[in-house]
Tab-separated table of C-alpha atoms in Angstrom:
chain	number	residue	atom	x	y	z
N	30	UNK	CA	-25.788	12.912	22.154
N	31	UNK	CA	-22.841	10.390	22.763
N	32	UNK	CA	-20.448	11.738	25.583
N	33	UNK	CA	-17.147	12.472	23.150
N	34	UNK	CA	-14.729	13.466	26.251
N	35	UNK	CA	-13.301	9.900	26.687
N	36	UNK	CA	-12.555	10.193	23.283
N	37	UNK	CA	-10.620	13.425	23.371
N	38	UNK	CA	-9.202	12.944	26.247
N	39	UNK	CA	-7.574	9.590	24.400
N	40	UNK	CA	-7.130	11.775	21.060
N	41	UNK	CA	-4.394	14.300	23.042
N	42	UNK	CA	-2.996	11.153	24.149
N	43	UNK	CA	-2.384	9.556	21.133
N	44	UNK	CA	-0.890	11.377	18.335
N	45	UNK	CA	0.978	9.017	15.937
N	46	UNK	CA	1.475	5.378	15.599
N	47	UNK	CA	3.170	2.263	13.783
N	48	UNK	CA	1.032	0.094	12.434
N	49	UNK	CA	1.574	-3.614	13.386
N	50	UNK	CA	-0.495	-5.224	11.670
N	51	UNK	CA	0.828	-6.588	8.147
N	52	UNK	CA	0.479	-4.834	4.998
N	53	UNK	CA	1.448	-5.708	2.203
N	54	UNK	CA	4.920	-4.292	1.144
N	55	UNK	CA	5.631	-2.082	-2.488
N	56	UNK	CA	8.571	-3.492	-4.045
N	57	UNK	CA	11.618	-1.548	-3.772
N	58	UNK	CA	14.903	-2.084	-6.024
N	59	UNK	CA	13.316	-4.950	-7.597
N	60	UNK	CA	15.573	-5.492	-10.854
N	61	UNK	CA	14.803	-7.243	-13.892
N	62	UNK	CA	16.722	-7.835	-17.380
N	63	UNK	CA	15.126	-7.153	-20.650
N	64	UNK	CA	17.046	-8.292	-24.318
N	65	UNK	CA	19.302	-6.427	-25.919
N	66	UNK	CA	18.154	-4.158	-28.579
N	67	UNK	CA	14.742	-3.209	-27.308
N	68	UNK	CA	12.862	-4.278	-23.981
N	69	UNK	CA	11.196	-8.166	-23.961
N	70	UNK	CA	7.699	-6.418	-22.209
N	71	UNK	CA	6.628	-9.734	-21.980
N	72	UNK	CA	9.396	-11.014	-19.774
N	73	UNK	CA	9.157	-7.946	-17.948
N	74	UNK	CA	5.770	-8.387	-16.935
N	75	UNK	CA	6.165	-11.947	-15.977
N	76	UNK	CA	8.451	-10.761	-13.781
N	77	UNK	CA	6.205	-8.063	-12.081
N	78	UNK	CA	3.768	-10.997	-12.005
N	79	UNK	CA	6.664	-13.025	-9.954
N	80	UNK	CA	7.691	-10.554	-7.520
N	81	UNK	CA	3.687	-8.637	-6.532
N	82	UNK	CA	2.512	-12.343	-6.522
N	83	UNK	CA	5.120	-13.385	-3.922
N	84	UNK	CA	4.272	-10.025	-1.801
N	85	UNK	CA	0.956	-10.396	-2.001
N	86	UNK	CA	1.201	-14.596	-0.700
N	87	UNK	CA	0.024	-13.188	2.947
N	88	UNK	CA	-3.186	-12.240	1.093
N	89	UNK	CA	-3.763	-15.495	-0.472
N	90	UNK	CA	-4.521	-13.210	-3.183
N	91	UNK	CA	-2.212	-13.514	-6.905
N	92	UNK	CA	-1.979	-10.649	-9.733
N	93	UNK	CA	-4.252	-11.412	-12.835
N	94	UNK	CA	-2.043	-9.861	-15.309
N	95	UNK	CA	0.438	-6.904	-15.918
N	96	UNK	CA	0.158	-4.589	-18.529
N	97	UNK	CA	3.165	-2.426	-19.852
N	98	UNK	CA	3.245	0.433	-22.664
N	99	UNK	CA	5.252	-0.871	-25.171
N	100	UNK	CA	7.117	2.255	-26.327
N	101	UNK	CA	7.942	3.201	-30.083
N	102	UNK	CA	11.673	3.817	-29.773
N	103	UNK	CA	14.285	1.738	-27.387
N	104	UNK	CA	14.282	3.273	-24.133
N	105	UNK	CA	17.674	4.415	-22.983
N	106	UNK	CA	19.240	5.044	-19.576
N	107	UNK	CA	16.920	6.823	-17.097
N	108	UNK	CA	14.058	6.142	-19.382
N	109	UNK	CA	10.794	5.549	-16.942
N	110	UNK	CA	7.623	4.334	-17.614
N	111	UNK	CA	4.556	2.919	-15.551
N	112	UNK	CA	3.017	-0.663	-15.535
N	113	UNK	CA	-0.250	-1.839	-14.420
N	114	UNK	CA	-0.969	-4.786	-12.386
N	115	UNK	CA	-4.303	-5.914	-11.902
N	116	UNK	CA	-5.284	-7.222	-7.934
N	117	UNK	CA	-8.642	-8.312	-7.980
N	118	UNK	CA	-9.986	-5.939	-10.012
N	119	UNK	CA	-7.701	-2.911	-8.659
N	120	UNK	CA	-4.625	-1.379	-10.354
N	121	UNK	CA	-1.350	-1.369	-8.799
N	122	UNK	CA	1.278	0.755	-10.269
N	123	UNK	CA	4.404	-0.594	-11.043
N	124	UNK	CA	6.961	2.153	-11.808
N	125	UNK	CA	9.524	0.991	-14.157
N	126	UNK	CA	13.358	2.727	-14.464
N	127	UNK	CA	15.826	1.780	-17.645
N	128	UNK	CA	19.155	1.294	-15.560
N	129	UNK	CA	21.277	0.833	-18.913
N	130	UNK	CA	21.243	0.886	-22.560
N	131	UNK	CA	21.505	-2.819	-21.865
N	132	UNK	CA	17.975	-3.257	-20.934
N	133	UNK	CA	18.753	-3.413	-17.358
N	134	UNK	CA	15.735	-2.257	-15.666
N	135	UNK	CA	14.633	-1.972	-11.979
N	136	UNK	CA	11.011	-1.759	-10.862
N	137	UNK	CA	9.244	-0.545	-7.852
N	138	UNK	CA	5.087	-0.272	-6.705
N	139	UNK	CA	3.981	3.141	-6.511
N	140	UNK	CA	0.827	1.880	-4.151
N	141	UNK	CA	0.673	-0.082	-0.919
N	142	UNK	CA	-2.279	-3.080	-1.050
N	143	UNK	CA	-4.155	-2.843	2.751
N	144	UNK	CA	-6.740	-5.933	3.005
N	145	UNK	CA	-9.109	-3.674	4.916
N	146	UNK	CA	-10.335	-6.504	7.245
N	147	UNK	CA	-6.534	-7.339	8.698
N	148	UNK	CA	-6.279	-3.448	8.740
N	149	UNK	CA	-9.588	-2.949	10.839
N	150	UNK	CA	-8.287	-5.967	12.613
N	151	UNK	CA	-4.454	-5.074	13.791
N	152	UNK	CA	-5.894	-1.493	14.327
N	153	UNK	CA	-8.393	-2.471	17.129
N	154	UNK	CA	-5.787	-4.250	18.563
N	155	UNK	CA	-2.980	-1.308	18.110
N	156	UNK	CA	-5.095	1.367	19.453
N	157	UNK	CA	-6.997	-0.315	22.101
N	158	UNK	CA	-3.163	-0.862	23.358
N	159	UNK	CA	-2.545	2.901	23.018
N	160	UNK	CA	-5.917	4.355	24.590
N	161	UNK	CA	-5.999	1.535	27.370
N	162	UNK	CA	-9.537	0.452	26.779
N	163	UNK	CA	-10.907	-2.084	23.789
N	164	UNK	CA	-12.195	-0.377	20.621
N	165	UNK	CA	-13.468	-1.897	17.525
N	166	UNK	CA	-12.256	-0.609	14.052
N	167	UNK	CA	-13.832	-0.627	10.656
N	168	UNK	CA	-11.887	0.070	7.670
N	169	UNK	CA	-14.764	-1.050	5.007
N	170	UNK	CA	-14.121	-5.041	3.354
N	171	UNK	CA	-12.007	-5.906	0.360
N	172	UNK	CA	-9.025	-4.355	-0.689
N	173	UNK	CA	-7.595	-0.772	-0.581
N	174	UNK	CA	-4.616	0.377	-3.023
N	175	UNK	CA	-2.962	3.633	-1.447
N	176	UNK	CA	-0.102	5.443	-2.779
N	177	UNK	CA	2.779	5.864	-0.464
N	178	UNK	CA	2.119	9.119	1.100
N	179	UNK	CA	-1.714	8.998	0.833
N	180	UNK	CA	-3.990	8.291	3.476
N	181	UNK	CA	-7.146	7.067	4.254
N	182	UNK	CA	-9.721	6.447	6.786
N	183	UNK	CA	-10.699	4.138	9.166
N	184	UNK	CA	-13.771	4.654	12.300
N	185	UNK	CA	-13.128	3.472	15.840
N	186	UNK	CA	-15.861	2.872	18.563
N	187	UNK	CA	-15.570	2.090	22.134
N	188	UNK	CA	-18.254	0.412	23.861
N	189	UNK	CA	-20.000	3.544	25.247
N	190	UNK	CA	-20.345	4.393	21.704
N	191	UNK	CA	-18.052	7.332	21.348
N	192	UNK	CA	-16.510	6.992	17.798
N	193	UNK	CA	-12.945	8.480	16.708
N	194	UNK	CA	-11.844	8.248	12.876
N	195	UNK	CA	-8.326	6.858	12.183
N	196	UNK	CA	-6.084	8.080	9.478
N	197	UNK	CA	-3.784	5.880	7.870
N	198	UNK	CA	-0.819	6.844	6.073
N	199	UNK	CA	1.046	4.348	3.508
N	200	UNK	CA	4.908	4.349	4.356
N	201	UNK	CA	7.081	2.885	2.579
N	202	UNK	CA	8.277	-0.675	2.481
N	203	UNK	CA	4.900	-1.350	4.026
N	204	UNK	CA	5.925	0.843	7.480
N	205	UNK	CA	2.564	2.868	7.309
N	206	UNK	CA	1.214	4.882	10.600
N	207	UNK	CA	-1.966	5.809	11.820
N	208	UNK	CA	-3.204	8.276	14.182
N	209	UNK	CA	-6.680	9.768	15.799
N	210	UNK	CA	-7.790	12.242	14.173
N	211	UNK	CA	-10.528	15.167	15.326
């Protein structure tokens, strides 16, 4: 049976942590005009296109397509509604407020894109700074769409072989935090 007290004595140690390794960042306050007498969905989506594809640049990685409802009456002031972007094969949702009757909208993600690998890499680096000995983190390949607030997991193993799991929690404007967890 692995020896686990190096590993709790390091989990009382470290409780919470920034992450600094990049994530990509929802879009906050992210405004967009639509015509006059009844949204242009197809403008708006370009411009969800625009702005995810520009935050997700660090990625390499570029949105597919956006999908909005189109709704049966003219939304008014305060009017929300959700659009979908498609990463790679994964949604992102794109939460979208009417600001005026004059089609004013403004936009924001409702999910934080991790590339797993860069996760599992800025991790190793993060906590092996925090615990004072070199770990190696695995976070799974691919991508990972997390709401802000949600979490998700992550293993850690030191070279005795003790493991640790790592929760991560998407912040947001991309300031998520991770911590060891029992």
């Amino acid at each position: 049976m692995p020896n686990t007290d190096a590993v709790r004595r390091t989990r009382s140690r470290v409780v919470l942590s920034a992450l600094s390794i990049p994530v990509t960042l929802a879009l906050f306050g992210c405004n967009a005009s639509v015509s006059f007498g009844g949204p242009d969905y197809e403008a708006l989506e370009k411009d969800i296109t625009t702005e995810l594809d520009n935050a997700y640049a660090s990625m390499s990685r570029k949105v597919s397509s956006v999908k909005c409802p189109r709704l049966a009456d003219d939304p008014k002031t305060g009017d929300t509604f959700v659009c979908i972007a498609d990463l790679a094969g994964n949604d992102v949702r794109v939460d979208v407020k009417v600001e005026d009757d004059e089609g004013a909208v403004k936009f924001t993600t409702r999910d934080i894109v991790f590339d797993l690998a860069a996760t599992a890499n800025g991790l190793s680096t993060d906590v092996a700074s925090q615990v004072g000995f070199p770990v190696t983190v695995d976070c799974g390949q691919g991508l990972k769409i997390v709401e802000v607030g949600s979490t998700f997991a992550c293993s850690a193993l030191d070279a005795q072989g003790d493991s640790a799991t790592i929760e991560v929690t998407a912040r947001n404007a991309g300031d998520s935090d991770w911590r060891l967890v029992e």
